[in-house]
């Protein structure tokens, strides 16, 4: 990711901070660490407000209420779903966003450079708040719909998301690995149309991923060169591929080397329309969006963020 641009803003104890807890994240991990996280942040904030979300929709409501009240920083304690909820409130506002990871994948937290564990991230949050370390992040926007920060996908990978979201075991990236193996049994290519400001592709495909940041699924670099500071999406399209090839591709996914295969097409675009007769459902930040067709656009610098050291 590109270096964050610094901004001249207040530091430390004069700032109002809101922490929204998504207690179900990480099979209850967020609820277990919420008190300790708050104890690390509260001493360096001028005002500190903590709230607990009952659901994903409630998390969005709490985040929006916090932003409307004029908080300087909104922190979401949870996984990528909680982070996605917070984005909907912070995008395009003066409120800075941060995520304290306590979920399954934590891809956005990793992309922003936060430590892997909740308590280490809370310490980093307190230090960044004291330093006054701020920056800007590009976001993706679904036309008529949600903002997203990491990857929007459809096809095989969205089916994997649906299966992974239904699974209760195991926790962490291995859940996605098992979901991938299970979905391979149902793999089939479908017609896909990809239209960008530069080109149009019509092909049979098994998946398409639109990356604002490189990773989804707990660290899988599906769009390995994506940069959330360049104003462009990186797209990865896997064309019609037999099941044996997809199995061969799996080890490469973890290293980002899948893009070297001839069955994989990559392109870059500021805006892209995805369609075709495929009945695919798109996921963004691991959250279900809508069926194709849809148009998504990169919005440079749409999110103000607190930057960890």
Short mmCIF file of C-alpha atoms in Angstrom, two decimals:
data_model
loop_
_atom_site.label_atom_id
_atom_site.label_comp_id
_atom_site.label_asym_id
_atom_site.label_seq_id
_atom_site.Cartn_x
_atom_site.Cartn_y
_atom_site.Cartn_z
CA UNK A 1 0.00 0.00 0.00
CA UNK A 2 1.14 3.54 -0.68
CA UNK A 3 2.37 5.69 2.18
CA UNK A 4 -0.45 7.51 3.92
CA UNK A 5 -0.51 11.26 3.42
CA UNK A 6 -0.15 13.06 6.74
CA UNK A 7 -2.69 15.65 7.85
CA UNK A 8 -2.29 18.52 10.36
CA UNK A 9 -4.83 17.56 13.02
CA UNK A 10 -5.00 17.62 16.83
CA UNK A 11 -3.27 14.98 18.91
CA UNK A 12 -4.09 12.91 21.94
CA UNK A 13 -6.23 13.96 24.82
CA UNK A 14 -8.35 16.59 23.04
CA UNK A 15 -10.00 14.05 20.77
CA UNK A 16 -13.39 12.40 21.08
CA UNK A 17 -13.26 8.65 20.40
CA UNK A 18 -16.11 6.19 19.90
CA UNK A 19 -15.56 2.43 20.17
CA UNK A 20 -18.24 0.18 18.68
CA UNK A 21 -17.95 -3.46 19.75
CA UNK A 22 -19.23 -6.31 17.59
CA UNK A 23 -19.40 -8.94 20.35
CA UNK A 24 -20.04 -11.96 18.09
CA UNK A 25 -16.87 -11.36 16.04
CA UNK A 26 -14.26 -14.09 16.29
CA UNK A 27 -16.74 -16.48 17.94
CA UNK A 28 -17.06 -14.09 20.87
CA UNK A 29 -13.45 -12.92 20.98
CA UNK A 30 -14.47 -9.27 20.62
CA UNK A 31 -16.76 -9.47 23.64
CA UNK A 32 -14.02 -11.08 25.75
CA UNK A 33 -11.43 -8.36 25.04
CA UNK A 34 -13.72 -5.31 24.88
CA UNK A 35 -13.03 -4.19 28.44
CA UNK A 36 -9.27 -4.49 28.08
CA UNK A 37 -9.28 -2.69 24.73
CA UNK A 38 -11.34 0.17 26.17
CA UNK A 39 -8.99 0.43 29.17
CA UNK A 40 -6.05 1.01 26.82
CA UNK A 41 -7.78 3.66 24.71
CA UNK A 42 -9.75 5.64 27.31
CA UNK A 43 -6.76 7.33 29.05
CA UNK A 44 -5.54 9.02 25.84
CA UNK A 45 -8.94 10.27 24.64
CA UNK A 46 -10.52 13.57 25.61
CA UNK A 47 -13.94 11.89 25.51
CA UNK A 48 -14.55 8.18 25.15
CA UNK A 49 -17.86 6.50 24.30
CA UNK A 50 -18.30 2.73 24.04
CA UNK A 51 -21.31 0.92 22.59
CA UNK A 52 -22.16 -2.69 21.81
CA UNK A 53 -23.85 -3.76 18.57
CA UNK A 54 -26.61 -6.36 18.64
CA UNK A 55 -26.28 -7.12 14.91
CA UNK A 56 -24.57 -5.96 11.75
CA UNK A 57 -27.37 -3.49 11.05
CA UNK A 58 -27.16 -2.17 14.60
CA UNK A 59 -23.40 -1.71 14.18
CA UNK A 60 -24.05 0.52 11.16
CA UNK A 61 -26.62 2.51 13.16
CA UNK A 62 -24.24 2.96 16.10
CA UNK A 63 -21.41 3.99 13.79
CA UNK A 64 -23.59 6.55 12.02
CA UNK A 65 -24.82 7.97 15.31
CA UNK A 66 -21.23 8.36 16.49
CA UNK A 67 -20.19 10.14 13.30
CA UNK A 68 -23.24 12.40 13.39
CA UNK A 69 -22.37 13.33 16.98
CA UNK A 70 -19.03 14.68 15.76
CA UNK A 71 -16.54 12.13 17.09
CA UNK A 72 -12.97 12.58 15.87
CA UNK A 73 -12.26 8.84 15.62
CA UNK A 74 -14.53 5.84 15.22
CA UNK A 75 -12.94 2.51 16.15
CA UNK A 76 -14.63 -0.79 15.33
CA UNK A 77 -13.73 -3.78 17.51
CA UNK A 78 -14.41 -6.92 15.49
CA UNK A 79 -13.70 -8.54 12.16
CA UNK A 80 -14.13 -7.46 8.56
CA UNK A 81 -17.91 -7.38 8.94
CA UNK A 82 -17.65 -4.88 11.77
CA UNK A 83 -15.11 -2.87 9.80
CA UNK A 84 -17.46 -2.86 6.80
CA UNK A 85 -20.23 -1.49 9.01
CA UNK A 86 -18.02 1.33 10.24
CA UNK A 87 -17.01 2.29 6.70
CA UNK A 88 -20.60 3.05 5.80
CA UNK A 89 -20.61 5.81 8.42
CA UNK A 90 -17.09 7.20 8.06
CA UNK A 91 -16.71 7.26 4.27
CA UNK A 92 -16.65 10.82 2.99
CA UNK A 93 -16.84 12.30 6.51
CA UNK A 94 -14.34 14.17 8.68
CA UNK A 95 -14.33 11.31 11.22
CA UNK A 96 -11.23 9.13 11.14
CA UNK A 97 -11.65 5.36 11.05
CA UNK A 98 -9.74 2.60 12.83
CA UNK A 99 -10.30 -1.11 13.35
CA UNK A 100 -9.15 -3.17 16.32
CA UNK A 101 -9.05 -6.75 14.95
CA UNK A 102 -11.04 -9.43 16.74
CA UNK A 103 -12.55 -11.42 13.88
CA UNK A 104 -11.89 -14.38 11.63
CA UNK A 105 -10.19 -12.80 8.63
CA UNK A 106 -9.19 -9.26 9.71
CA UNK A 107 -8.11 -8.39 6.18
CA UNK A 108 -8.77 -4.66 6.47
CA UNK A 109 -6.91 -4.41 9.78
CA UNK A 110 -3.93 -6.13 8.15
CA UNK A 111 -4.10 -3.84 5.10
CA UNK A 112 -4.04 -0.79 7.37
CA UNK A 113 -1.06 -2.17 9.28
CA UNK A 114 -2.67 -2.87 12.67
CA UNK A 115 -1.12 -5.60 14.85
CA UNK A 116 -2.77 -9.00 14.63
CA UNK A 117 -3.99 -9.25 18.23
CA UNK A 118 -6.67 -7.05 19.74
CA UNK A 119 -4.68 -5.84 22.74
CA UNK A 120 -1.56 -5.06 20.70
CA UNK A 121 -3.76 -3.17 18.24
CA UNK A 122 -5.37 -1.23 21.12
CA UNK A 123 -1.91 -0.21 22.33
CA UNK A 124 -1.01 0.85 18.78
CA UNK A 125 -4.27 2.80 18.58
CA UNK A 126 -3.44 4.71 21.77
CA UNK A 127 0.07 5.48 20.49
CA UNK A 128 -1.21 6.64 17.08
CA UNK A 129 -3.83 8.84 18.73
CA UNK A 130 -1.18 10.43 20.94
CA UNK A 131 1.11 10.98 17.94
CA UNK A 132 -1.64 12.40 15.73
CA UNK A 133 -0.96 9.96 12.88
CA UNK A 134 -3.58 10.31 10.15
CA UNK A 135 -3.95 9.43 6.49
CA UNK A 136 -6.34 8.74 3.62
CA UNK A 137 -7.48 5.47 2.04
CA UNK A 138 -9.24 4.86 -1.28
CA UNK A 139 -12.57 3.06 -1.08
CA UNK A 140 -14.72 1.19 -3.56
CA UNK A 141 -18.37 2.13 -3.98
CA UNK A 142 -21.11 -0.13 -5.33
CA UNK A 143 -23.40 2.00 -7.47
CA UNK A 144 -26.52 2.62 -5.38
CA UNK A 145 -25.08 0.53 -2.56
CA UNK A 146 -22.30 0.07 -0.03
CA UNK A 147 -18.74 1.27 0.35
CA UNK A 148 -16.01 -1.38 0.60
CA UNK A 149 -12.33 -1.27 1.52
CA UNK A 150 -10.80 -4.63 0.57
CA UNK A 151 -12.08 -6.89 -2.22
CA UNK A 152 -15.39 -7.30 -4.04
CA UNK A 153 -15.76 -10.75 -5.56
CA UNK A 154 -18.28 -12.86 -7.45
CA UNK A 155 -18.42 -16.42 -8.71
CA UNK A 156 -16.47 -19.22 -7.06
CA UNK A 157 -15.01 -16.96 -4.38
CA UNK A 158 -18.37 -15.51 -3.37
CA UNK A 159 -19.72 -19.07 -3.08
CA UNK A 160 -16.75 -19.79 -0.81
CA UNK A 161 -17.69 -16.72 1.25
CA UNK A 162 -21.27 -17.94 1.61
CA UNK A 163 -20.09 -21.36 2.77
CA UNK A 164 -17.43 -19.92 5.12
CA UNK A 165 -19.99 -17.62 6.72
CA UNK A 166 -22.18 -20.64 7.51
CA UNK A 167 -19.31 -22.56 9.10
CA UNK A 168 -18.64 -22.39 12.83
CA UNK A 169 -15.38 -24.32 12.72
CA UNK A 170 -12.47 -23.89 12.31
CA UNK A 171 -11.65 -20.28 13.15
CA UNK A 172 -9.25 -18.16 11.13
CA UNK A 173 -7.96 -18.61 7.57
CA UNK A 174 -8.37 -22.40 7.67
CA UNK A 175 -12.14 -21.89 7.55
CA UNK A 176 -11.74 -20.35 4.09
CA UNK A 177 -9.38 -23.10 2.98
CA UNK A 178 -11.96 -25.77 3.88
CA UNK A 179 -14.74 -23.77 2.22
CA UNK A 180 -12.66 -23.60 -0.97
CA UNK A 181 -12.20 -27.36 -1.02
CA UNK A 182 -15.93 -27.93 -0.43
CA UNK A 183 -16.97 -25.56 -3.22
CA UNK A 184 -14.65 -27.20 -5.73
CA UNK A 185 -17.16 -30.03 -5.98
CA UNK A 186 -19.70 -27.56 -7.43
CA UNK A 187 -17.31 -25.65 -9.67
CA UNK A 188 -18.50 -24.60 -13.12
CA UNK A 189 -17.77 -21.69 -15.41
CA UNK A 190 -20.46 -19.14 -16.26
CA UNK A 191 -20.67 -16.27 -18.79
CA UNK A 192 -19.11 -13.06 -17.46
CA UNK A 193 -18.95 -9.57 -18.94
CA UNK A 194 -16.35 -7.15 -17.55
CA UNK A 195 -16.55 -3.57 -18.79
CA UNK A 196 -13.99 -0.96 -17.75
CA UNK A 197 -13.18 2.51 -18.99
CA UNK A 198 -10.55 0.91 -21.25
CA UNK A 199 -11.79 -2.50 -22.35
CA UNK A 200 -14.61 -5.03 -22.46
CA UNK A 201 -14.22 -8.76 -21.79
CA UNK A 202 -16.85 -11.39 -22.62
CA UNK A 203 -15.77 -14.84 -21.51
CA UNK A 204 -16.65 -17.91 -19.52
CA UNK A 205 -15.19 -17.52 -16.05
CA UNK A 206 -15.15 -19.13 -12.65
CA UNK A 207 -14.52 -15.99 -10.59
CA UNK A 208 -13.83 -12.28 -10.68
CA UNK A 209 -12.26 -10.22 -7.90
CA UNK A 210 -12.09 -6.40 -7.74
CA UNK A 211 -9.33 -5.41 -5.34
CA UNK A 212 -8.95 -2.10 -3.55
CA UNK A 213 -6.46 -3.87 -1.26
CA UNK A 214 -4.75 -7.19 -2.08
CA UNK A 215 -6.33 -9.72 0.28
CA UNK A 216 -9.56 -11.43 1.24
CA UNK A 217 -10.44 -14.64 3.07
CA UNK A 218 -8.00 -14.14 5.92
CA UNK A 219 -4.92 -13.12 3.96
CA UNK A 220 -5.36 -14.60 0.46
CA UNK A 221 -3.73 -12.10 -1.97
CA UNK A 222 -6.24 -12.56 -4.80
CA UNK A 223 -5.26 -9.15 -6.26
CA UNK A 224 -1.62 -9.15 -5.11
CA UNK A 225 -0.63 -5.77 -6.58
CA UNK A 226 -3.70 -3.79 -5.46
CA UNK A 227 -2.83 -0.45 -3.85
CA UNK A 228 -5.45 1.45 -1.86
CA UNK A 229 -3.68 4.72 -2.53
CA UNK A 230 -3.53 4.80 -6.35
CA UNK A 231 -7.17 5.51 -7.24
CA UNK A 232 -7.51 2.28 -9.23
CA UNK A 233 -8.87 -1.21 -8.74
CA UNK A 234 -6.85 -4.32 -9.59
CA UNK A 235 -9.05 -6.99 -11.18
CA UNK A 236 -8.36 -10.72 -11.23
CA UNK A 237 -10.46 -12.90 -13.56
CA UNK A 238 -10.11 -16.68 -13.64
CA UNK A 239 -11.38 -17.99 -16.97
CA UNK A 240 -13.08 -21.34 -17.50
CA UNK A 241 -10.83 -23.78 -15.71
CA UNK A 242 -11.18 -27.50 -14.94
CA UNK A 243 -11.37 -28.61 -11.34
CA UNK A 244 -7.86 -30.08 -11.53
CA UNK A 245 -6.44 -26.69 -12.48
CA UNK A 246 -8.24 -24.98 -9.62
CA UNK A 247 -6.72 -27.51 -7.22
CA UNK A 248 -3.31 -26.71 -8.72
CA UNK A 249 -4.02 -23.01 -8.27
CA UNK A 250 -4.81 -23.20 -4.54
CA UNK A 251 -1.19 -23.27 -3.27
CA UNK A 252 -0.39 -20.33 -5.55
CA UNK A 253 -3.23 -18.27 -4.09
CA UNK A 254 -1.48 -17.92 -0.74
CA UNK A 255 1.62 -16.51 -2.43
CA UNK A 256 -0.15 -14.41 -5.08
CA UNK A 257 1.48 -16.45 -7.86
CA UNK A 258 -1.86 -17.55 -9.32
CA UNK A 259 -1.71 -14.46 -11.55
CA UNK A 260 1.16 -16.11 -13.46
CA UNK A 261 -1.16 -18.82 -14.83
CA UNK A 262 -2.45 -18.36 -18.41
CA UNK A 263 -6.03 -18.95 -17.25
CA UNK A 264 -5.86 -15.83 -15.06
CA UNK A 265 -6.47 -12.37 -16.53
CA UNK A 266 -5.53 -9.20 -14.67
CA UNK A 267 -6.43 -5.61 -15.44
CA UNK A 268 -6.71 -2.23 -13.75
CA UNK A 269 -9.56 0.26 -13.82
CA UNK A 270 -11.09 3.20 -11.98
CA UNK A 271 -14.60 1.89 -12.60
CA UNK A 272 -15.90 -1.51 -13.68
CA UNK A 273 -19.28 -3.00 -14.55
CA UNK A 274 -19.73 -6.73 -13.94
CA UNK A 275 -22.52 -8.62 -15.66
CA UNK A 276 -23.38 -11.68 -17.72
CA UNK A 277 -25.92 -14.49 -17.55
CA UNK A 278 -24.48 -16.11 -14.43
CA UNK A 279 -26.74 -15.56 -11.37
CA UNK A 280 -23.65 -14.62 -9.34
CA UNK A 281 -23.91 -12.80 -6.03
CA UNK A 282 -21.19 -10.31 -5.14
CA UNK A 283 -19.49 -10.11 -1.76
CA UNK A 284 -17.46 -7.12 -0.57
CA UNK A 285 -15.34 -7.08 2.60
CA UNK A 286 -16.80 -10.57 3.15
CA UNK A 287 -20.35 -9.15 3.27
CA UNK A 288 -23.13 -10.15 0.89
CA UNK A 289 -24.08 -7.38 -1.54
CA UNK A 290 -26.38 -8.11 -4.50
CA UNK A 291 -26.63 -10.15 -7.67
CA UNK A 292 -24.83 -9.02 -10.80
CA UNK A 293 -24.98 -6.85 -12.85
CA UNK A 294 -23.40 -4.07 -10.83
CA UNK A 295 -21.04 -1.16 -11.27
CA UNK A 296 -18.27 -0.36 -8.76
CA UNK A 297 -16.08 2.73 -8.70
CA UNK A 298 -12.85 3.62 -6.90
CA UNK A 299 -13.16 6.81 -4.85
CA UNK A 300 -9.68 8.19 -4.05
CA UNK A 301 -9.06 9.26 -0.45
CA UNK A 302 -12.65 8.60 0.59
CA UNK A 303 -11.73 7.39 4.09
CA UNK A 304 -9.75 9.27 6.70
CA UNK A 305 -7.84 6.78 8.86
CA UNK A 306 -5.79 6.62 12.02
CA UNK A 307 -2.42 5.20 11.01
CA UNK A 308 -0.54 2.74 13.25
CA UNK A 309 3.23 3.06 13.55
#
